[in-house]
Amino acid sequence: MKRKNILLMVLLACLLTFPGLAKEDSNRLARISNHGYVEQQLTVIFCDGPVYYRNFNEETWHRVELHQTLMHGDSLRTGNHGYAVLAWSADNLIMVKPKSGMRFTVQPQQLPQVGIQLFKATLMLSARDSGLIEIEGRHASLVVNHGDTSIQSNDNHELIKAVKGQAACRLSGMAQPMIIPESYLLEIKPDGTEQGLKMFDPQSEYESFRRFSSWQNRFSELHQQTQIDIPFTIDQVKINGNFISNLPVNEKGYYQLDSGTGKIIRTVHLQFKITPYPGPHQNFELYLGKELAYAVREGSEGYHEVVFPVPAIPEFLCAIHSHDSLGRKIRIFKAGFEVQNQRSKKLLARRFCEEMSLAMSRHDHLWLRGHISRDYRDWQGNTHFDFLKVFEDTLRTYRDVRLWLHPFRYEFSDRLIKVHLNYRLSALTADWNYRYEDRGSDIFTFIFEDGYWRLYSKTSGLFFARLKVAVDLRQGVLAGRVVDERTRTPISGVRVTVQGTRFSGTTDSMGEYRFYNVTPGEYDLKFQKNGFGEITATKVTVKAAGEQFK
């Protein structure tokens, strides 16, 4: 009796000596017990629909009960509409979807403490500073130390997605694990070969597990309550001296980086302000894709900065992480960037030409109205309204209007792309009896305005007007190009005369000449220019434009 009183007095003295510690531990235990977590036990904290378990030495499946503890060797399966949430201690959450089956090994004295062998399953593992659970699929094993990772295992493939944070995956027969960065997935074929890492949208994966969103939020809140680090935010982000809010955005939501001269951007200078202003002991890193990290340094005027070379691929994701007191990486900024170089601009110009040709064949007035710049003006003085008026008149007057554009040379300056191209315009008359075709060369200038590429200028005026004149009068079009016989380069300023007629003129900068409303027949053409001499082409046949495709 005397010994018991002494022990009781010692225990009471300890509690009085460390009242804050006892209170903190009791509060944490209260929070954990309220959420259903039990230390070093695999507990069912939520089940809905048909969810069953079976002991290792039994053949009968039993219905799972809430707050049930699963033992070593137990198996669990969910029906077509069965959902389950399991917890190992307070640092691991396992969310199981319907049509899943798995077996557990529970050994608290070893590492990993819990093993999950999948037969056919879809689940997500959320871990906080743990790494105590190993998931074994058909051809790979998975460990998550901090973050959220989903895995789908079936007869067709195994799909592992690092939704938040990173995951370690070891393929069968490999000694070294593979690190799957955040926002990347790994697909493994039925024969065990992996497809390589691919990017995906983490938000879409969270959306597919929205049935468990309330449990994910509670799990995060529980750990945020014990977080002692200050949350940081980032604003006033500048890249190469420009605020990203002023940069154009492509259809994927990536900010577009452009040097303005057509030259390739070699380095990126990223500047940003961190709130609250961090102390010297706080560390920040910039991550580009697969574990390529750069240290963030303190800059001037309250900015932090990092300078890094442009990745080899034109599109890349940029994420900034802070390091907390436990060494965990917490993402505080993420954005995608697309580097606009000459190759990517050429692709944009080609795509614009393809879309313009498609809009012609579909009689898409809305597309043309939205992709002709309000400041449009060609070399003959036609404006935005002139272009649209002639275009719409052409589509109303003629049938089966087709336009082919074939770019072959590009020039870049600031927001403009100047494209040298060949074109071919074809149309049927309203009575469907004649088809006219116009061929030639032109120079289109595209400009980036309000997030869209638009037609800013043309060199040769409106080719729709040429079509109208030639078809309505049922006359012919005499056209050609004059080139140097030796160098094959176009010659401008050559005087071209159709002998015996009133038609005469000079070639343009592309060496081209064109005469409309020429009466069908045979003609002699005389070409002359100072320094080149004179030459005559005889018996040049001109046919009515509408007779070309009878």
Coordinates of C-alpha atoms in Angstrom, one line a residue:
M1 CA 0.0 0.0 0.0
K2 CA 2.8 2.3 0.8
R3 CA 4.5 1.6 -2.5
K4 CA 1.3 2.4 -4.5
N5 CA 1.0 5.8 -2.7
I6 CA 4.6 6.6 -3.6
L7 CA 4.0 5.8 -7.3
L8 CA 0.8 7.9 -7.4
M9 CA 2.6 10.9 -5.8
V10 CA 5.5 10.6 -8.4
L11 CA 2.9 10.5 -11.3
L12 CA 1.1 13.5 -9.9
A13 CA 4.4 15.4 -9.5
C14 CA 5.2 14.8 -13.2
L15 CA 1.8 16.1 -14.3
L16 CA 2.2 19.2 -12.2
T17 CA 5.8 19.8 -13.5
F18 CA 4.8 19.5 -17.2
P19 CA 1.2 20.8 -17.4
G20 CA 1.6 22.2 -20.9
L21 CA 2.9 18.9 -22.3
A22 CA 0.1 16.9 -20.7
K23 CA -2.5 19.2 -22.0
E24 CA -1.0 19.2 -25.6
D25 CA -0.9 15.4 -25.7
S26 CA -4.4 15.1 -24.3
N27 CA -5.7 17.5 -26.9
R28 CA -4.0 15.7 -29.7
L29 CA -5.4 12.3 -28.5
A30 CA -8.8 13.9 -28.3
R31 CA -8.6 15.1 -31.9
I32 CA -7.4 11.7 -33.1
S33 CA -10.1 9.8 -31.3
N34 CA -12.8 12.1 -32.6
H35 CA -11.8 11.2 -36.1
G36 CA -11.6 7.5 -35.4
Y37 CA -7.8 7.0 -35.7
V38 CA -6.1 4.5 -33.5
E39 CA -2.3 4.3 -33.0
Q40 CA -0.7 1.4 -34.9
Q41 CA -4.0 -0.1 -35.9
L42 CA -5.6 -0.5 -39.3
T43 CA -9.1 0.8 -38.7
V44 CA -12.2 1.2 -40.9
I45 CA -13.3 4.7 -40.2
F46 CA -15.9 4.8 -43.0
C47 CA -17.8 2.3 -45.1
D48 CA -20.8 2.7 -47.4
G49 CA -22.5 0.1 -49.5
P50 CA -21.3 -3.5 -49.8
V51 CA -17.9 -3.8 -48.1
Y52 CA -16.7 -7.2 -46.9
Y53 CA -13.7 -8.8 -45.1
R54 CA -12.4 -12.3 -44.6
N55 CA -9.9 -13.6 -42.1
F56 CA -6.8 -15.5 -43.3
N57 CA -8.0 -18.9 -42.2
E58 CA -11.7 -18.5 -43.3
E59 CA -13.6 -18.9 -46.5
T60 CA -16.6 -16.9 -45.6
W61 CA -16.9 -13.1 -46.2
H62 CA -18.4 -11.0 -43.5
R63 CA -19.9 -7.5 -43.7
V64 CA -17.4 -4.8 -42.5
E65 CA -18.5 -2.8 -39.5
L66 CA -17.6 0.8 -38.7
H67 CA -14.5 1.3 -36.5
Q68 CA -13.5 -2.4 -37.1
T69 CA -9.8 -3.2 -36.8
L70 CA -8.3 -5.3 -39.7
M71 CA -5.7 -7.9 -38.6
H72 CA -2.7 -9.4 -40.2
G73 CA -3.7 -11.6 -43.2
D74 CA -7.2 -10.1 -43.5
S75 CA -8.7 -9.5 -47.0
L76 CA -11.1 -6.8 -48.0
R77 CA -13.3 -6.3 -51.0
T78 CA -15.9 -3.7 -52.1
G79 CA -18.9 -4.4 -54.2
N80 CA -20.1 -2.5 -57.3
H81 CA -21.3 0.3 -55.1
G82 CA -19.0 -0.1 -52.0
Y83 CA -16.7 2.6 -50.6
A84 CA -14.3 2.3 -47.7
V85 CA -11.9 4.6 -45.9
L86 CA -9.1 2.9 -43.8
A87 CA -6.7 4.6 -41.5
W88 CA -3.3 3.5 -40.1
S89 CA -2.6 5.5 -37.0
A90 CA -3.3 9.2 -37.7
D91 CA -0.8 9.7 -40.6
N92 CA -2.2 7.5 -43.3
L93 CA -5.5 7.4 -45.1
I94 CA -6.6 4.8 -47.6
M95 CA -9.6 5.6 -49.8
V96 CA -11.0 2.5 -51.6
K97 CA -13.3 2.7 -54.6
P98 CA -15.9 0.0 -55.7
K99 CA -14.9 -3.2 -57.3
S100 CA -11.6 -3.5 -55.4
G101 CA -10.0 -6.4 -53.6
M102 CA -6.8 -6.6 -51.5
R103 CA -5.0 -8.4 -48.7
F104 CA -3.2 -6.8 -45.7
T105 CA -0.1 -7.6 -43.8
V106 CA 0.1 -5.7 -40.5
Q107 CA 3.4 -5.9 -38.7
P108 CA 4.0 -2.8 -36.4
Q109 CA 7.5 -3.9 -35.5
Q110 CA 8.8 -3.9 -39.1
L111 CA 9.1 -1.5 -42.0
P112 CA 6.8 -1.1 -43.8
Q113 CA 4.3 -1.6 -41.0
V114 CA 1.4 -2.3 -43.4
G115 CA 1.5 -4.1 -46.7
I116 CA -1.4 -4.0 -49.1
Q117 CA -1.4 -6.6 -51.9
L118 CA -3.8 -5.6 -54.7
F119 CA -5.8 -8.1 -56.7
K120 CA -7.9 -5.7 -58.7
A121 CA -8.4 -2.3 -57.1
T122 CA -8.6 1.5 -57.3
L123 CA -7.5 3.5 -54.3
M124 CA -5.8 6.6 -53.1
L125 CA -3.2 6.7 -50.3
S126 CA -2.8 10.0 -48.4
A127 CA 0.3 10.0 -46.1
R128 CA 1.8 12.7 -43.8
D129 CA 5.4 12.2 -42.9
S130 CA 4.9 8.4 -42.8
G131 CA 6.2 6.0 -45.5
L132 CA 4.9 3.2 -43.3
I133 CA 2.6 1.6 -45.9
E134 CA 3.7 -0.3 -49.0
I135 CA 1.2 -1.1 -51.8
E136 CA 2.0 -4.1 -54.0
G137 CA 0.5 -4.2 -57.4
R138 CA 0.9 -6.9 -60.1
H139 CA 4.2 -5.5 -61.4
A140 CA 5.2 -2.7 -59.0
S141 CA 5.3 -1.6 -55.3
L142 CA 4.5 1.9 -54.1
V143 CA 5.5 4.0 -51.1
V144 CA 4.3 7.5 -50.3
N145 CA 6.0 9.5 -47.6
H146 CA 4.1 12.8 -47.8
G147 CA 1.3 13.5 -50.3
D148 CA -1.5 11.9 -52.2
T149 CA -1.0 9.1 -54.7
S150 CA -3.6 7.0 -56.5
I151 CA -3.2 3.5 -58.0
Q152 CA -5.4 1.5 -60.3
S153 CA -4.5 -2.1 -60.8
N154 CA -6.5 -4.4 -63.2
D155 CA -6.0 -6.9 -66.1
N156 CA -5.3 -4.1 -68.6
H157 CA -2.6 -2.0 -66.8
E158 CA -1.4 -0.5 -63.6
L159 CA -1.7 3.3 -63.4
I160 CA 0.1 5.2 -60.6
K161 CA -0.6 9.0 -60.3
A162 CA 1.3 11.3 -58.0
V163 CA -1.5 13.7 -57.3
K164 CA 0.2 15.7 -54.6
G165 CA 3.8 15.4 -53.5
Q166 CA 5.9 12.6 -55.0
A167 CA 5.8 8.8 -54.8
A168 CA 8.5 6.1 -54.9
C169 CA 7.7 3.2 -57.2
R170 CA 9.8 0.0 -57.6
L171 CA 9.1 -2.1 -60.6
S172 CA 9.4 -5.9 -60.3
G173 CA 13.0 -7.0 -60.7
M174 CA 14.5 -3.5 -60.2
A175 CA 16.7 -2.7 -57.2
Q176 CA 16.4 1.1 -57.3
P177 CA 13.0 2.8 -56.9
M178 CA 11.7 5.3 -59.4
I179 CA 10.6 8.7 -58.2
I180 CA 7.2 9.9 -59.7
P181 CA 7.1 13.7 -59.4
E182 CA 3.9 15.6 -58.6
S183 CA 1.4 15.8 -61.6
Y184 CA 3.0 12.8 -63.3
L185 CA 1.7 9.3 -63.9
L186 CA 3.3 6.0 -64.6
E187 CA 1.5 3.4 -66.7
I188 CA 2.6 -0.3 -66.6
K189 CA 1.5 -2.7 -69.2
P190 CA 0.3 -6.3 -68.4
D191 CA 3.7 -7.7 -69.4
G192 CA 5.4 -5.5 -66.8
T193 CA 6.9 -2.9 -69.2
E194 CA 6.5 0.7 -68.2
Q195 CA 5.3 3.4 -70.6
G196 CA 7.4 6.3 -69.2
L197 CA 6.2 9.3 -67.1
K198 CA 3.4 11.5 -68.5
M199 CA 1.8 14.6 -67.2
F200 CA -1.8 14.8 -66.1
D201 CA -4.2 17.2 -64.3
P202 CA -4.2 16.5 -60.5
Q203 CA -7.5 18.3 -60.1
S204 CA -9.2 15.8 -62.4
E205 CA -8.0 12.9 -60.2
Y206 CA -9.3 14.6 -57.0
E207 CA -12.6 15.0 -58.9
S208 CA -12.7 11.3 -59.6
F209 CA -12.3 10.7 -55.8
R210 CA -14.8 13.4 -54.8
R211 CA -16.8 10.8 -52.9
F212 CA -14.1 11.0 -50.3
S213 CA -13.6 14.8 -50.4
S214 CA -15.0 15.3 -46.8
W215 CA -12.5 12.7 -45.4
Q216 CA -9.6 14.3 -47.3
N217 CA -10.5 17.7 -45.9
R218 CA -10.7 16.3 -42.3
F219 CA -7.4 14.5 -42.7
S220 CA -5.7 17.7 -43.9
E221 CA -7.3 19.8 -41.2
L222 CA -6.1 17.4 -38.5
H223 CA -2.5 17.8 -39.6
Q224 CA -2.8 21.6 -40.2
Q225 CA -3.8 22.0 -36.5
T226 CA -0.4 20.6 -35.5
Q227 CA 1.5 22.6 -38.1
I228 CA 3.8 25.2 -36.5
D229 CA 5.2 26.7 -39.7
I230 CA 4.0 29.9 -41.2
P231 CA 2.1 29.5 -44.5
F232 CA 3.7 31.5 -47.3
T233 CA 2.0 33.0 -50.4
I234 CA 3.5 34.4 -53.6
D235 CA 2.4 37.5 -55.6
Q236 CA 3.7 40.1 -58.1
V237 CA 5.3 37.4 -60.2
K238 CA 7.5 38.7 -63.1
I239 CA 9.3 36.7 -65.7
N240 CA 12.0 38.3 -67.8
G241 CA 10.9 41.7 -66.5
N242 CA 7.2 41.3 -67.5
F243 CA 4.4 40.6 -65.0
I244 CA 2.8 37.2 -65.9
S245 CA -0.7 38.8 -65.7
N246 CA 0.3 40.7 -68.9
L247 CA 1.5 37.7 -70.8
P248 CA -0.7 35.9 -73.4
V249 CA -2.2 32.6 -72.5
N250 CA -2.6 29.6 -74.8
E251 CA -5.5 27.2 -74.9
K252 CA -3.9 25.0 -72.2
G253 CA -3.6 27.9 -69.8
Y254 CA 0.2 28.2 -70.3
Y255 CA 1.8 31.6 -70.2
Q256 CA 3.6 32.4 -73.5
L257 CA 7.2 33.6 -73.4
D258 CA 8.3 35.6 -76.5
S259 CA 11.6 37.4 -77.0
G260 CA 9.8 39.7 -79.5
T261 CA 12.5 39.3 -82.1
G262 CA 11.9 35.7 -83.2
K263 CA 15.1 34.6 -81.4
I264 CA 15.0 31.7 -79.0
I265 CA 14.9 32.6 -75.3
R266 CA 17.9 31.1 -73.7
T267 CA 17.4 31.9 -70.0
V268 CA 14.4 32.7 -67.7
H269 CA 14.6 35.3 -64.9
L270 CA 11.8 34.7 -62.5
Q271 CA 11.0 37.3 -59.8
F272 CA 8.3 37.2 -57.1
K273 CA 7.5 38.5 -53.7
I274 CA 6.9 36.2 -50.8
T275 CA 4.4 37.1 -48.0
P276 CA 5.2 37.2 -45.2
Y277 CA 8.8 38.1 -45.9
P278 CA 10.9 35.0 -45.0
G279 CA 13.7 34.9 -42.6
P280 CA 17.2 33.6 -43.4
H281 CA 16.4 30.1 -42.1
Q282 CA 13.6 29.6 -44.6
N283 CA 14.5 27.7 -47.8
F284 CA 12.7 27.9 -51.2
E285 CA 13.3 25.9 -54.3
L286 CA 12.1 26.1 -57.9
Y287 CA 11.2 22.7 -59.5
L288 CA 11.0 22.1 -63.3
G289 CA 9.4 18.8 -64.0
K290 CA 11.3 15.7 -62.9
E291 CA 13.2 16.7 -59.9
L292 CA 15.2 19.5 -61.6
A293 CA 15.6 22.0 -58.8
Y294 CA 17.1 25.5 -58.5
A295 CA 17.7 27.5 -55.3
V296 CA 15.8 30.7 -54.8
R297 CA 17.9 33.7 -53.8
E298 CA 17.0 37.1 -52.3
G299 CA 16.9 39.8 -54.9
S300 CA 16.3 43.6 -54.8
E301 CA 13.3 45.8 -54.1
G302 CA 11.7 43.1 -51.9
Y303 CA 11.8 40.4 -54.7
H304 CA 13.1 36.9 -54.5
E305 CA 14.5 35.5 -57.8
V306 CA 15.9 32.5 -59.6
V307 CA 17.6 32.3 -63.0
F308 CA 17.5 29.1 -65.0
P309 CA 18.1 28.0 -68.6
V310 CA 15.0 27.3 -70.8
P311 CA 14.2 23.5 -70.8
A312 CA 14.6 21.6 -74.1
I313 CA 10.9 21.2 -74.5
P314 CA 8.8 24.3 -75.5
E315 CA 6.3 23.7 -72.7
F316 CA 7.2 23.2 -69.0
L317 CA 5.7 23.5 -65.6
C318 CA 7.3 25.7 -62.9
A319 CA 6.6 25.1 -59.2
I320 CA 8.1 26.8 -56.1
H321 CA 8.2 24.9 -52.9
S322 CA 9.0 26.0 -49.4
H323 CA 10.7 23.7 -46.8
D324 CA 9.0 23.5 -43.3
S325 CA 10.6 22.5 -40.0
L326 CA 10.2 18.8 -40.8
G327 CA 11.9 19.0 -44.1
R328 CA 8.7 18.7 -46.1
K329 CA 8.2 20.5 -49.4
I330 CA 5.1 22.6 -49.6
R331 CA 4.1 24.0 -53.0
I332 CA 3.2 27.7 -52.9
F333 CA 3.2 28.5 -56.6
K334 CA 2.7 26.6 -59.8
A335 CA 2.3 27.8 -63.4
G336 CA 2.9 26.5 -67.0
F337 CA 5.0 28.3 -69.6
E338 CA 5.3 27.9 -73.3
V339 CA 8.4 29.3 -75.0
Q340 CA 7.6 31.0 -78.3
N341 CA 10.5 30.3 -80.7
Q342 CA 10.6 30.4 -84.5
R343 CA 9.5 26.7 -84.8
S344 CA 6.4 27.2 -82.6
K345 CA 5.5 30.4 -84.4
K346 CA 5.7 28.7 -87.7
L347 CA 3.3 26.0 -86.4
L348 CA 0.9 28.8 -85.3
A349 CA 1.1 30.4 -88.7
R350 CA 0.4 27.2 -90.5
R351 CA -2.5 26.4 -88.2
F352 CA -4.0 29.8 -88.9
C353 CA -3.8 29.3 -92.6
E354 CA -5.5 25.9 -92.2
E355 CA -8.3 27.4 -90.1
M356 CA -8.8 30.2 -92.6
S357 CA -9.1 27.7 -95.5
L358 CA -11.6 25.6 -93.4
A359 CA -13.6 28.8 -92.6
M360 CA -13.9 29.5 -96.3
S361 CA -15.2 26.0 -97.2
R362 CA -17.7 26.1 -94.3
H363 CA -18.8 29.7 -95.0
D364 CA -17.9 30.5 -91.4
H365 CA -18.6 34.2 -91.1
L366 CA -18.1 34.3 -87.4
W367 CA -14.6 32.9 -87.6
L368 CA -13.5 35.5 -90.1
R369 CA -15.1 38.4 -88.1
G370 CA -13.2 37.3 -85.0
H371 CA -9.8 36.7 -86.8
I372 CA -9.4 39.8 -88.9
S373 CA -7.7 42.6 -87.0
R374 CA -9.6 45.9 -86.6
D375 CA -6.4 47.6 -87.7
Y376 CA -6.3 45.5 -90.9
R377 CA -5.0 47.4 -94.0
D378 CA -3.4 45.9 -97.2
W379 CA -1.1 47.6 -99.7
Q380 CA -4.1 48.7 -101.7
G381 CA -5.8 50.6 -98.9
N382 CA -8.5 48.0 -98.1
T383 CA -9.6 48.1 -94.4
H384 CA -11.1 45.6 -92.0
F385 CA -14.6 46.4 -93.2
D386 CA -13.7 46.2 -96.9
F387 CA -12.2 42.7 -96.3
L388 CA -15.3 41.4 -94.5
K389 CA -17.7 43.0 -97.0
V390 CA -16.0 41.5 -100.1
F391 CA -15.6 38.2 -98.3
E392 CA -19.3 37.9 -97.3
D393 CA -20.4 39.1 -100.8
T394 CA -18.3 36.3 -102.3
L395 CA -19.8 33.6 -100.1
R396 CA -23.3 34.8 -101.0
T397 CA -22.7 35.1 -104.7
Y398 CA -20.7 32.0 -105.4
R399 CA -20.9 28.3 -104.5
D400 CA -18.3 25.8 -103.4
V401 CA -15.7 28.5 -102.5
R402 CA -12.4 26.8 -101.7
L403 CA -9.1 28.4 -100.6
W404 CA -5.8 26.7 -100.3
L405 CA -2.9 28.4 -98.5
H406 CA 0.7 27.0 -98.7
P407 CA 3.2 29.0 -96.5
F408 CA 6.9 28.6 -97.5
R409 CA 8.8 31.5 -95.7
Y410 CA 8.4 33.3 -92.4
E411 CA 9.7 36.6 -90.9
F412 CA 9.3 37.5 -87.2
S413 CA 9.2 40.9 -85.5
D414 CA 7.7 41.8 -82.1
R415 CA 4.1 40.5 -82.1
L416 CA 4.0 40.1 -85.9
I417 CA 4.5 37.1 -88.2
K418 CA 5.0 37.8 -91.9
V419 CA 4.2 34.7 -94.0
H420 CA 5.1 34.3 -97.6
L421 CA 2.7 31.9 -99.2
N422 CA 1.2 30.5 -102.4
Y423 CA -2.6 30.5 -102.7
R424 CA -5.2 28.9 -104.9
L425 CA -8.8 30.2 -104.9
S426 CA -11.6 28.2 -106.6
A427 CA -15.4 28.8 -106.8
L428 CA -18.5 27.9 -108.8
T429 CA -20.8 30.5 -110.3
A430 CA -24.3 30.8 -108.9
D431 CA -25.8 28.8 -111.8
W432 CA -23.3 25.9 -111.2
N433 CA -22.1 26.1 -114.8
Y434 CA -18.6 27.6 -114.5
R435 CA -15.7 27.2 -112.1
Y436 CA -13.0 29.8 -111.7
E437 CA -9.6 29.2 -110.2
D438 CA -7.2 31.9 -109.2
R439 CA -3.5 31.1 -108.3
G440 CA -0.8 33.4 -107.1
S441 CA 1.6 34.4 -104.3
D442 CA 0.9 36.7 -101.4
I443 CA 2.3 37.9 -98.1
F444 CA 0.1 37.6 -95.0
T445 CA 1.0 39.4 -91.7
F446 CA -0.5 38.0 -88.5
I447 CA -0.6 39.8 -85.2
F448 CA -1.3 38.5 -81.6
E449 CA -4.2 40.5 -80.1
D450 CA -6.3 39.8 -77.0
G451 CA -5.2 36.2 -76.8
Y452 CA -5.8 35.4 -80.5
W453 CA -3.8 35.5 -83.8
R454 CA -5.5 37.7 -86.4
L455 CA -4.8 38.7 -90.0
Y456 CA -3.2 42.1 -89.9
S457 CA -2.2 42.8 -93.5
K458 CA -2.0 41.4 -97.0
T459 CA 0.3 42.4 -99.9
S460 CA -1.8 41.8 -103.0
G461 CA -5.1 43.3 -102.0
L462 CA -8.3 41.2 -102.0
F463 CA -8.2 38.1 -104.2
F464 CA -11.9 37.8 -103.9
A465 CA -12.3 40.9 -106.1
R466 CA -10.3 39.2 -108.9
L467 CA -12.6 36.2 -108.7
K468 CA -15.7 38.5 -109.1
V469 CA -14.3 40.3 -112.1
A470 CA -13.2 37.3 -114.0
V471 CA -16.2 35.1 -113.5
D472 CA -18.9 37.7 -114.1
L473 CA -17.6 38.8 -117.4
R474 CA -16.8 35.3 -118.6
Q475 CA -13.4 36.5 -119.8
G476 CA -9.9 35.1 -119.3
V477 CA -7.1 35.9 -116.9
L478 CA -3.6 36.1 -118.3
A479 CA -1.1 35.7 -115.5
G480 CA 2.5 34.6 -115.0
R481 CA 5.8 35.1 -113.3
V482 CA 9.1 36.4 -114.7
V483 CA 12.3 34.9 -113.2
D484 CA 16.0 35.2 -113.9
E485 CA 17.0 32.3 -116.2
R486 CA 20.3 31.7 -114.3
T487 CA 19.4 32.3 -110.6
R488 CA 15.6 31.5 -110.8
T489 CA 14.8 34.6 -108.7
P490 CA 11.8 36.8 -109.5
I491 CA 12.4 40.0 -111.5
S492 CA 10.3 43.0 -110.6
G493 CA 9.7 46.0 -112.8
V494 CA 9.6 44.1 -116.1
R495 CA 7.4 45.7 -118.7
V496 CA 4.8 43.2 -120.0
T497 CA 2.8 44.0 -123.2
V498 CA 0.0 41.9 -124.8
Q499 CA 0.6 42.8 -128.4
G500 CA -2.4 43.9 -130.4
T501 CA -4.4 44.9 -127.2
R502 CA -4.6 47.6 -124.7
F503 CA -3.1 45.4 -121.9
S504 CA 0.3 46.3 -120.6
G505 CA 1.9 46.6 -117.1
T506 CA 4.9 45.7 -115.0
T507 CA 5.7 42.8 -112.7
D508 CA 5.4 43.2 -108.9
S509 CA 8.0 42.4 -106.2
M510 CA 7.3 38.7 -106.7
G511 CA 7.9 38.9 -110.4
E512 CA 4.2 38.4 -111.1
Y513 CA 1.9 40.0 -113.7
R514 CA -1.8 39.6 -114.2
F515 CA -4.4 40.9 -116.7
Y516 CA -8.1 40.5 -116.3
N517 CA -10.9 40.4 -118.8
V518 CA -8.7 39.2 -121.7
T519 CA -10.8 37.9 -124.6
P520 CA -10.0 34.2 -125.2
G521 CA -7.6 33.6 -128.0
E522 CA -3.8 33.5 -128.9
Y523 CA -1.5 36.4 -128.1
D524 CA 2.1 37.4 -128.3
L525 CA 3.6 38.7 -125.1
K526 CA 6.6 41.1 -125.1
F527 CA 8.9 41.4 -122.0
Q528 CA 11.5 44.1 -121.6
K529 CA 13.6 45.7 -118.9
N530 CA 16.7 47.8 -118.9
G531 CA 19.8 45.6 -118.3
F532 CA 17.9 42.4 -119.3
G533 CA 17.1 43.0 -122.9
E534 CA 13.8 42.0 -124.6
I535 CA 12.1 38.7 -125.3
T536 CA 8.7 37.8 -126.9
A537 CA 6.6 34.8 -126.0
T538 CA 4.4 33.8 -129.0
K539 CA 1.1 32.1 -129.3
V540 CA 0.1 32.3 -125.6
T541 CA -3.4 30.7 -125.4
V542 CA -6.0 32.4 -123.2
K543 CA -9.2 30.5 -122.3
A544 CA -12.3 31.7 -120.6
A545 CA -11.9 31.4 -116.9
G546 CA -15.2 29.6 -116.5
E547 CA -14.2 26.9 -119.1
Q548 CA -11.3 25.6 -117.0
F549 CA -13.3 23.0 -115.2
K550 CA -16.2 22.2 -117.5

